[in-house]
């Protein structure tokens, strides 16, 4: 089963014929992903990578019955691309694009109120269910089928976590992205993994900035004894100075609650086993599973 | 991106926020002209640097008459201003702002910032302006008033009224404040700002409400459509290495340690700083070779780090999902040749053709230590730098 991407998910790529869209679609196809086509305005009717190209998502949906998309559209046009998918009532939109203006994402957040579509990202590595398929840029060969759910703000740290947990294997890896205003958050991802019968343990990788990790910790605290899964965590940025933006638009400490230490404390108080370095996250997961 | 106080005031005044008249100068002799056209009894002379705490550090002075103004400007231009926010090295003052001073009855705090939790914006206001707001929040949280606006919502007249009443304002003053609040919010949303902080808005003896200081930050991702803001960037405010990195599209932030870092990915870069700290070392920089770590980019990034005089050793941590490690290794060895590498370099590569990559590094003849894991890489570089 896993979450977000299963064998039933029919995926299209937005920005399909561009350099990024092409490169990563090739890899998705090589990973046996159920990619059914792509969208590039004005290129409808073409065939690309042996798949049909459509002008709009509505058209793609009519023909392919797709229910998910990966967005590889450049930043100035990405918010519009997301909203096109929302209007077409896709179940899942994964936006990989990095560099979308925050006010555009605020508009997306407003427009998505009450919609049934789930957005993952932007500025994220995507979603991958080992052995089933992927949307985004997570390299398939480093992931192994298994029963650990991984959720991470950082792309490269989700890769590192996949490697560190390769003994256990992963049910699904979700990169929620490093932007200040985004779609799926830790709480949403934790909820998905908690409800997933194929996930036994959860790895949560956070970083400085914002309070999403603390919200995640509060959510874990609310779990009853009966419905609960072991969680291991890591928060990047313990060595980060205050007020400096480190790579991700959202990775900046502007107040005391946003430091790595404050977030680690919050997670620990919720019973999460916190790894002090990313290289011990696999051990932390094993420890958390033994504790339960 | 941050801008100077005087630039922020120029921008917000276009939206109708009331600011004092004034002018920026770069040379002491320009003070004479400004002082005469301003023709005010009292003026404020202010050092323009991107850091708060200027007042207490001697970077803001009230002056009477031309002579005083000229003497003060003469003292300020070229001086090194050290405030709690500049760090001990301080900042050289190259611009000074001269503006009209007011008779102040009270001071207010007003700030707009992005609310990551709701995806909207938050307004923070206080009747205790002119002081460090973090101290107010800590010592008397009851004096802090917040309004959360949903994503895409405007600041409406009723919000502005509520805020003005919460700040204890009445009548004409309250109306003037409301007008300023709405105008400032317009500026915030129209300019893709991420922070607009007016500390303080002063209430004058003539019952005006005037923004006498303003701190502004803008969304880097939106600068492509905010030309007017983008042009205000002052390169003097940035580390020269940071500027060069930006030209190469590298995410680089100078830090105060001695281990140079080059990593792909922002999260992995932070985690690498952390693990170095964990083993007792200190990173000289944050560096995310954003995008694809091609041999050319890796070489450019490496040379940049190598130029930093504080760097005693370098750690490279590349998790190449898809690129070939032998290419990256070759790029590194070429860069090592170009700079004549004589500082310890520890390299961890992950990806395809790892063995070939390792072999290229080992047989290069340079002091390069290839290691298989991130943990080992961090321990190794910390030891090598300590030995030096």
XYZ file of C-alpha atoms in Angstrom:
680
model
C 0.000 0.000 0.000
C 2.342 2.723 1.269
C 1.192 6.362 1.121
C 0.652 8.978 -1.614
C 2.079 6.877 -4.463
C 0.693 3.392 -4.944
C 0.384 1.127 -7.990
C -2.959 2.802 -8.776
C -1.539 6.351 -8.926
C -1.559 7.704 -12.487
C 0.989 10.448 -12.816
C 1.563 13.274 -15.268
C 4.493 15.669 -15.445
C 3.923 19.428 -15.720
C 6.776 21.052 -17.606
C 7.245 17.647 -19.259
C 9.236 18.721 -22.312
C 11.633 21.067 -20.452
C 15.165 20.004 -19.503
C 14.333 19.176 -15.854
C 10.987 17.580 -16.691
C 12.580 15.398 -19.354
C 15.593 14.349 -17.278
C 13.575 13.313 -14.246
C 10.706 11.789 -16.222
C 13.222 9.496 -17.926
C 14.372 8.356 -14.527
C 10.837 7.958 -13.245
C 10.028 5.756 -16.237
C 13.195 3.715 -15.635
C 11.945 3.245 -12.056
C 8.712 1.741 -13.486
C 6.630 4.687 -12.330
C 3.117 4.793 -13.714
C 3.771 7.975 -15.700
C 0.936 8.393 -18.199
C 1.874 11.622 -19.965
C 2.802 15.245 -19.549
C 1.631 18.813 -19.909
C 3.421 21.611 -21.742
C 1.318 24.517 -23.017
C 1.353 24.806 -26.827
C 2.940 21.383 -27.246
C -0.246 19.339 -26.997
C -0.461 16.502 -29.527
C 3.265 15.793 -29.432
C 4.753 12.563 -28.186
C 7.627 12.860 -25.726
C 9.498 9.910 -24.176
C 6.878 7.726 -25.908
C 4.130 9.419 -23.896
C 1.408 11.879 -24.947
C 1.837 15.619 -24.334
C -1.223 17.745 -23.507
C -1.835 21.481 -23.487
C -3.762 21.449 -20.227
C -4.265 19.191 -17.237
C -8.000 19.029 -17.884
C -7.237 17.536 -21.290
C -4.674 15.137 -19.848
C -7.164 14.004 -17.234
C -9.882 13.366 -19.810
C -7.614 11.116 -21.852
C -5.399 9.421 -19.257
C -7.535 9.621 -16.107
C -4.433 10.844 -14.261
C -4.831 11.731 -10.568
C -1.378 13.045 -9.648
C 1.212 15.401 -11.076
C 4.805 16.418 -10.624
C 5.525 20.118 -11.254
C 8.842 20.984 -12.944
C 7.737 24.430 -14.119
C 10.053 27.491 -13.679
C 9.388 29.657 -10.572
C 7.445 32.550 -12.164
C 4.845 30.117 -13.580
C 4.850 27.408 -10.906
C 2.047 28.758 -8.691
C -0.249 28.902 -11.700
C 0.731 25.341 -12.661
C -0.153 24.134 -9.155
C -3.515 25.899 -9.264
C -4.272 24.351 -12.661
C -3.872 20.931 -11.040
C -6.046 21.992 -8.110
C -8.786 23.139 -10.484
C -8.613 19.790 -12.300
C -9.167 18.146 -8.890
C -6.065 15.972 -8.926
C -5.544 13.998 -5.691
C -1.857 14.837 -5.421
C 0.419 17.601 -6.723
C 4.133 17.422 -5.990
C 5.934 20.666 -6.772
C 9.695 20.320 -7.177
C 10.358 23.920 -8.309
C 12.706 25.927 -6.093
C 12.524 29.722 -5.974
C 8.770 30.452 -6.054
C 7.986 33.867 -4.496
C 6.425 33.447 -1.044
C 3.473 35.671 -1.921
C 2.657 33.336 -4.830
C 2.554 30.422 -2.392
C 0.352 32.471 -0.064
C -2.063 32.848 -2.961
C -1.905 29.079 -3.597
C -2.615 28.423 0.071
C -5.656 30.711 -0.103
C -6.996 29.155 -3.314
C -6.517 25.622 -1.994
C -8.700 26.215 1.051
C -11.394 23.560 1.005
C -9.917 21.739 -1.979
C -9.466 17.973 -1.932
C -6.046 18.129 -3.577
C -2.944 17.444 -1.504
C 0.099 19.561 -2.322
C 3.630 18.388 -1.462
C 6.361 21.037 -1.721
C 7.377 23.305 -3.343
C 11.176 23.304 -3.263
C 11.189 19.616 -2.390
C 12.750 16.391 -3.713
C 9.335 14.766 -4.142
C 7.761 11.502 -3.070
C 9.027 7.978 -3.660
C 7.511 4.616 -2.793
C 10.319 2.059 -3.171
C 9.628 -0.523 -5.833
C 6.420 1.252 -6.911
C 7.175 4.672 -8.335
C 8.219 8.226 -7.774
C 7.389 11.853 -8.445
C 10.387 14.143 -8.250
C 14.122 13.789 -8.058
C 14.849 11.251 -5.296
C 17.317 8.717 -6.755
C 15.558 5.347 -6.871
C 18.579 3.135 -6.323
C 19.305 4.414 -2.793
C 15.831 3.452 -1.511
C 14.808 -0.055 -0.439
C 11.300 -1.435 0.000
C 10.487 -1.756 3.699
C 8.315 -0.434 6.495
C 9.830 2.908 7.581
C 8.144 6.127 6.541
C 10.558 9.017 5.987
C 9.478 12.662 6.028
C 12.063 15.392 5.511
C 12.246 19.111 4.802
C 15.616 18.709 3.110
C 16.153 16.711 -0.079
C 19.709 15.542 0.480
C 18.924 14.630 4.092
C 16.046 12.449 2.880
C 18.598 10.645 0.679
C 20.990 10.329 3.614
C 18.120 8.955 5.737
C 17.223 6.421 3.059
C 20.810 5.173 3.102
C 20.967 5.142 6.917
C 17.718 3.124 7.136
C 18.464 0.757 4.259
C 18.574 -2.215 6.661
C 14.929 -1.601 7.511
C 13.796 -0.259 4.146
C 11.171 2.402 3.518
C 7.428 2.362 2.881
C 7.409 5.874 1.377
C 9.778 8.839 1.429
C 8.152 12.274 1.490
C 10.169 15.449 0.968
C 7.991 18.318 2.186
C 10.443 21.022 1.117
C 12.335 23.959 2.537
C 10.041 26.918 1.759
C 8.339 29.029 4.439
C 4.863 28.543 2.951
C 4.234 25.068 1.606
C 1.626 22.341 1.213
C 2.021 19.138 3.221
C 3.623 19.610 6.605
C 5.060 17.282 9.243
C 1.672 16.837 10.916
C 0.032 15.795 7.612
C 2.836 13.359 6.778
C 2.807 11.878 10.297
C -0.937 11.396 9.994
C -0.523 9.558 6.673
C 2.136 7.240 8.081
C 0.210 6.651 11.290
C -2.799 5.448 9.280
C -0.731 3.371 6.862
C -0.769 -0.365 7.676
C 2.504 -0.783 5.747
C 4.460 1.651 7.919
C 5.896 0.483 11.261
C 8.169 3.359 12.166
C 8.696 6.989 11.126
C 11.827 9.067 10.514
C 11.293 12.828 10.771
C 14.026 15.137 9.475
C 13.602 18.799 10.298
C 15.745 21.892 10.189
C 15.985 25.390 11.655
C 13.303 27.988 10.932
C 9.565 27.979 11.521
C 7.804 25.771 14.034
C 6.615 22.842 11.888
C 8.746 20.388 13.900
C 7.222 21.605 17.157
C 3.732 21.163 15.679
C 4.786 17.646 14.685
C 5.970 16.983 18.232
C 2.662 18.244 19.653
C 0.802 15.940 17.272
C 2.901 12.929 18.356
C 2.172 13.803 21.988
C -1.537 13.587 21.223
C -1.270 9.962 20.061
C -2.967 7.508 22.366
C -1.209 4.372 23.563
C -3.199 2.206 21.142
C -2.628 4.135 17.949
C 1.013 5.083 18.017
C 4.181 4.398 16.049
C 7.838 4.784 16.985
C 9.446 7.984 15.671
C 13.119 8.879 15.247
C 14.129 12.444 14.440
C 16.943 14.750 13.449
C 16.990 18.543 13.193
C 19.658 20.159 11.007
C 21.212 23.491 11.895
C 22.520 23.117 15.471
C 25.644 24.978 14.329
C 23.695 27.676 12.458
C 24.072 31.336 13.461
C 20.952 33.410 14.147
C 19.498 35.534 11.371
C 21.376 33.938 8.460
C 19.413 32.220 5.736
C 21.070 28.899 4.974
C 20.220 27.781 1.450
C 16.521 27.044 1.872
C 14.282 30.090 1.863
C 12.745 28.852 5.117
C 15.955 27.866 6.914
C 16.531 30.896 9.100
C 16.441 31.306 12.850
C 14.479 34.453 13.635
C 13.366 33.585 17.159
C 14.293 31.248 19.991
C 11.650 28.619 19.147
C 13.134 28.157 15.701
C 16.560 26.828 16.722
C 17.607 23.218 16.222
C 17.995 22.762 19.971
C 14.470 23.994 20.761
C 13.029 21.664 18.135
C 15.049 18.680 19.336
C 13.798 19.307 22.879
C 10.195 19.445 21.656
C 10.626 16.149 19.799
C 12.326 14.473 22.760
C 9.512 15.552 25.064
C 7.100 13.777 22.696
C 9.074 10.536 23.076
C 10.909 10.819 19.756
C 14.418 9.330 19.735
C 16.542 12.215 18.470
C 19.801 11.564 16.626
C 22.577 14.085 17.356
C 24.057 13.612 13.893
C 22.349 12.589 10.655
C 24.678 9.586 10.416
C 23.026 7.964 13.440
C 19.394 8.345 12.342
C 19.219 4.640 11.397
C 20.369 3.613 14.871
C 17.888 6.029 16.417
C 15.074 4.423 14.415
C 16.091 0.943 15.562
C 16.239 2.185 19.148
C 12.789 3.740 18.851
C 11.346 0.502 17.465
C 12.880 -1.521 20.308
C 11.479 0.864 22.908
C 7.883 0.408 21.750
C 17.550 40.894 0.674
C 17.878 43.789 3.113
C 18.048 47.489 2.292
C 19.048 50.628 4.187
C 16.724 52.610 6.407
C 16.590 55.588 4.038
C 15.765 53.324 1.085
C 12.994 51.631 3.052
C 11.538 55.046 3.888
C 11.630 56.071 0.224
C 9.682 52.950 -0.677
C 7.031 53.107 2.041
C 6.425 56.832 1.554
C 5.328 56.060 -2.019
C 2.489 54.032 -0.533
C 1.469 56.885 1.763
C 3.346 56.142 4.973
C 4.418 59.435 6.542
C 8.203 59.715 6.883
C 10.455 62.665 7.789
C 11.985 64.681 4.943
C 15.659 63.943 4.545
C 18.492 63.116 2.227
C 21.299 60.605 2.051
C 24.879 61.758 1.572
C 28.117 59.963 0.785
C 30.655 62.800 1.289
C 31.038 65.105 4.307
C 30.941 68.270 2.153
C 27.448 67.387 0.924
C 26.187 68.008 4.454
C 26.336 71.774 3.934
C 23.786 71.766 1.123
C 21.448 69.343 2.871
C 21.611 71.283 6.121
C 20.663 74.512 4.368
C 17.751 73.195 2.298
C 16.387 71.178 5.196
C 16.303 74.421 7.158
C 15.201 72.805 10.417
C 16.332 73.720 13.889
C 16.857 70.108 14.826
C 17.904 67.315 12.510
C 18.885 63.708 13.046
C 22.067 62.386 11.507
C 22.062 58.612 11.076
C 24.662 56.089 9.953
C 23.246 53.782 7.271
C 24.295 50.180 7.829
C 22.261 46.963 7.726
C 22.189 46.415 11.476
C 20.109 47.532 14.418
C 21.330 48.982 17.707
C 22.866 52.008 15.959
C 21.606 54.578 18.463
C 23.392 53.262 21.520
C 26.542 52.622 19.481
C 26.801 56.317 18.551
C 25.480 55.917 15.028
C 22.515 58.275 15.463
C 22.833 61.882 16.706
C 20.494 64.825 17.032
C 22.170 68.015 15.859
C 21.394 71.727 16.063
C 22.591 74.041 13.325
C 24.888 73.579 10.356
C 28.149 73.411 12.240
C 27.053 70.572 14.441
C 25.638 68.663 11.480
C 28.811 69.010 9.464
C 31.002 67.957 12.392
C 28.829 64.923 13.059
C 28.734 63.816 9.424
C 32.476 64.242 9.235
C 32.866 61.959 12.237
C 30.473 59.315 10.922
C 31.523 58.800 7.306
C 34.269 56.207 7.184
C 33.907 55.264 10.854
C 33.636 51.678 11.989
C 30.318 51.204 13.771
C 30.076 48.281 16.169
C 26.593 47.356 17.411
C 25.314 44.140 19.027
C 24.061 43.108 15.561
C 27.217 43.774 13.522
C 29.442 41.414 15.459
C 32.767 42.558 16.932
C 34.222 43.399 13.512
C 31.618 46.168 13.021
C 30.713 47.835 9.748
C 32.277 50.771 7.905
C 29.837 53.642 7.431
C 29.772 54.925 3.852
C 26.341 56.582 3.781
C 24.741 58.977 6.236
C 21.117 60.043 6.308
C 20.113 63.516 7.467
C 16.462 64.071 8.309
C 14.073 66.365 10.139
C 13.740 65.747 13.878
C 10.403 65.899 15.730
C 9.199 66.757 19.189
C 8.087 63.354 20.309
C 5.133 62.679 22.597
C 5.175 58.889 22.382
C 6.651 56.021 20.379
C 4.924 52.992 18.863
C 6.139 49.699 17.443
C 4.628 48.217 14.278
C 5.842 45.239 12.285
C 4.538 43.054 9.463
C 6.018 39.639 8.805
C 5.145 36.396 7.025
C 3.352 33.867 9.206
C 4.666 30.468 8.235
C 2.083 28.677 10.321
C -1.009 30.140 8.634
C 0.587 30.977 5.311
C -0.642 34.537 5.828
C 0.950 37.553 7.497
C 1.189 38.635 11.115
C 1.158 42.170 12.439
C 2.881 42.843 15.724
C 2.228 46.174 17.407
C 3.079 47.731 20.736
C 2.600 51.045 22.491
C 6.135 50.620 23.739
C 8.098 51.547 20.652
C 11.611 52.852 20.310
C 13.108 50.095 22.432
C 14.185 46.524 21.749
C 10.897 44.735 21.065
C 12.255 41.347 22.103
C 12.818 42.759 25.577
C 9.268 44.091 25.667
C 7.934 40.684 24.592
C 9.875 39.041 27.360
C 9.266 41.475 30.228
C 5.777 42.730 29.459
C 4.074 40.439 26.942
C 0.738 42.135 27.720
C 2.028 45.163 25.804
C 2.394 43.188 22.569
C -0.645 43.029 20.306
C -0.859 40.668 17.330
C -3.206 40.448 14.377
C -3.056 37.434 12.089
C -4.272 37.907 8.540
C -5.110 34.873 6.422
C -3.225 34.157 3.184
C -3.933 36.869 0.623
C -6.094 38.947 2.988
C -5.766 42.716 3.195
C -5.388 44.861 6.265
C -8.872 46.343 6.457
C -9.904 49.587 8.143
C -11.420 47.656 11.051
C -8.105 45.881 11.681
C -6.308 49.224 11.637
C -8.882 50.734 14.034
C -8.552 47.814 16.420
C -4.767 48.106 16.443
C -4.830 51.860 17.014
C -7.224 51.485 19.964
C -5.110 48.666 21.417
C -2.158 51.060 21.278
C -4.188 53.570 23.288
C -4.540 56.136 20.476
C -7.480 58.507 20.136
C -9.067 60.948 17.709
C -6.864 62.572 15.107
C -3.799 60.617 16.163
C -5.653 57.304 15.908
C -6.841 58.201 12.409
C -3.341 59.184 11.312
C -1.969 55.912 12.677
C -4.640 53.847 10.891
C -3.798 55.498 7.595
C -0.110 54.692 8.116
C -0.810 51.057 9.069
C -2.894 50.395 5.968
C -0.324 52.105 3.734
C 2.497 50.062 5.248
C 0.592 46.844 4.685
C 0.027 47.832 1.045
C 3.780 48.392 0.706
C 4.457 44.994 2.266
C 2.275 43.022 -0.134
C 3.042 45.052 -3.254
C 6.810 44.899 -2.806
C 7.055 41.167 -1.948
C 8.445 42.103 1.419
C 9.182 39.475 4.061
C 9.610 41.962 6.912
C 8.654 45.605 7.385
C 9.371 46.887 10.852
C 8.779 50.483 11.909
C 10.347 51.089 15.270
C 9.250 53.608 16.127
C 6.280 55.358 14.654
C 6.413 58.576 16.664
C 3.446 60.625 17.766
C 4.569 64.262 17.463
C 3.553 67.353 19.419
C 1.587 68.369 16.311
C -0.451 65.141 16.531
C 1.171 63.570 13.487
C 2.227 59.916 13.272
C 5.588 59.526 11.511
C 7.774 56.504 10.725
C 11.201 57.617 11.935
C 12.952 54.265 11.488
C 12.213 51.369 9.156
C 13.797 47.998 8.653
C 12.894 46.126 5.465
C 13.656 42.678 4.087
C 12.469 41.289 0.777
C 11.817 37.860 -0.695
C 14.879 36.974 -2.793
C 12.701 34.753 -4.984
C 10.571 37.731 -6.012
C 13.362 40.176 -6.841
C 13.028 39.345 -10.533
C 9.724 41.256 -10.516
C 10.744 43.931 -7.972
C 13.387 45.759 -9.978
C 13.137 48.914 -7.895
C 13.958 46.943 -4.748
C 16.636 44.794 -6.406
C 18.493 47.920 -7.521
C 18.791 49.069 -3.912
C 21.177 46.253 -3.017
C 24.333 47.632 -1.397
C 27.239 45.297 -2.166
C 29.296 46.859 0.633
C 27.004 45.116 3.104
C 28.059 41.664 1.956
C 31.152 39.571 2.373
C 33.086 39.679 -0.949
C 33.185 35.887 -1.052
C 29.404 35.773 -0.582
C 28.963 38.143 -3.523
C 31.181 36.046 -5.738
C 29.364 32.884 -4.686
C 26.063 34.519 -5.619
C 27.418 35.227 -9.096
C 28.097 31.484 -9.468
C 24.648 30.610 -8.071
C 26.231 28.978 -5.039
C 24.556 29.279 -1.641
C 27.423 30.444 0.531
C 27.416 32.014 3.980
C 30.644 32.967 5.735
C 30.912 31.677 9.307
C 33.582 32.102 11.959
C 35.260 28.668 12.083
C 38.268 27.236 10.232
C 36.955 24.188 8.360
C 35.844 25.052 4.834
C 32.790 23.153 3.653
C 31.442 22.218 0.279
C 28.265 20.175 0.226
C 25.392 19.577 -2.158
C 22.030 20.427 -0.657
C 21.120 22.943 2.027
C 19.997 20.343 4.572
C 23.070 18.177 4.126
C 25.223 21.295 4.323
C 23.693 22.232 7.683
C 23.975 18.649 8.904
C 27.665 18.683 7.925
C 28.228 21.869 9.962
C 26.475 20.125 12.841
C 28.548 16.943 12.725
C 31.754 19.001 12.615
C 30.589 20.826 15.728
C 29.677 17.459 17.275
C 33.297 16.293 16.833
C 34.718 19.520 18.265
C 35.440 21.524 15.117
C 33.927 24.669 13.649
C 32.799 25.341 10.083
C 34.245 28.348 8.238
C 31.235 28.518 5.972
C 27.922 27.116 4.883
C 28.056 26.045 1.252
C 25.364 24.434 -0.785
C 26.486 23.722 -4.341
C 22.869 24.203 -5.336
C 21.602 22.398 -8.385
C 23.596 19.755 -10.140
C 27.101 19.279 -8.724
C 28.855 19.229 -12.095
C 32.676 19.059 -12.201
C 32.820 22.736 -13.279
C 30.601 23.955 -10.436
C 32.479 21.830 -7.933
C 35.784 23.314 -9.110
C 34.442 26.894 -8.917
C 33.054 26.314 -5.434
C 36.281 24.711 -4.270
C 38.409 27.657 -5.416
C 36.099 30.078 -3.655
C 36.388 28.275 -0.323
C 40.118 27.950 -0.742
C 40.482 31.717 -1.032
C 39.039 32.253 2.453
C 42.050 33.022 4.668
C 40.385 31.528 7.752
C 40.180 28.087 6.153
C 42.727 25.610 7.586
C 41.257 22.504 5.990
C 38.391 21.558 3.701
C 35.678 18.941 3.874
C 33.754 17.987 0.769
C 30.561 16.030 1.254
C 28.726 15.251 -1.955
C 25.766 12.921 -2.084
C 25.468 12.632 -5.821
C 22.257 10.810 -6.483
C 22.775 10.705 -10.186
C 26.078 12.233 -11.135
C 29.238 10.294 -11.645
C 31.759 10.497 -8.819
C 34.724 10.048 -11.154
C 33.758 13.283 -12.933
C 33.503 15.156 -9.654
C 36.832 13.733 -8.451
C 38.504 14.841 -11.672
C 37.025 18.325 -11.285
C 38.428 18.487 -7.765
C 41.899 17.336 -8.731
C 41.998 19.931 -11.530
C 40.984 22.633 -9.061
C 43.622 21.393 -6.577
C 46.243 21.775 -9.309
C 45.082 25.286 -10.114
C 45.354 26.477 -6.507
C 48.409 24.362 -5.597
C 46.545 22.659 -2.752
C 48.577 22.534 0.461
C 45.843 22.306 3.089
C 44.235 19.053 4.204
C 41.243 18.057 2.116
C 38.859 15.278 3.133
C 36.387 14.053 0.549
C 33.303 11.930 0.927
C 31.536 11.045 -2.291
C 28.405 8.987 -2.699
C 26.884 8.073 -6.033
C 27.753 6.072 -9.120
C 31.386 5.130 -9.874
C 32.455 5.845 -6.291
C 35.474 3.532 -6.500
C 36.799 5.190 -9.642
C 36.350 8.589 -8.000
C 38.196 7.523 -4.863
C 41.057 6.151 -6.940
C 41.452 9.423 -8.850
C 41.655 11.323 -5.541
C 44.108 8.882 -3.954
C 46.528 8.898 -6.874
C 46.417 12.694 -7.342
C 49.566 13.399 -5.341
C 47.774 16.123 -3.322
C 46.993 15.961 0.436
C 43.536 14.523 -0.235
C 41.937 11.947 2.067
C 39.009 10.121 0.469
C 36.668 8.500 3.016
C 33.580 6.344 2.542
C 31.196 7.851 5.122
C 30.116 11.283 6.324
C 30.839 10.377 9.927
C 34.417 9.382 9.165
C 34.868 12.461 6.988
C 33.897 14.781 9.835
C 36.155 13.057 12.393
C 39.055 13.044 9.946
C 38.940 16.748 9.017
C 38.517 17.875 12.630
C 41.640 15.884 13.581
C 43.698 17.059 10.626
C 42.912 20.708 11.316
C 43.649 20.326 15.038
C 47.046 18.833 14.262
C 48.084 21.858 12.216
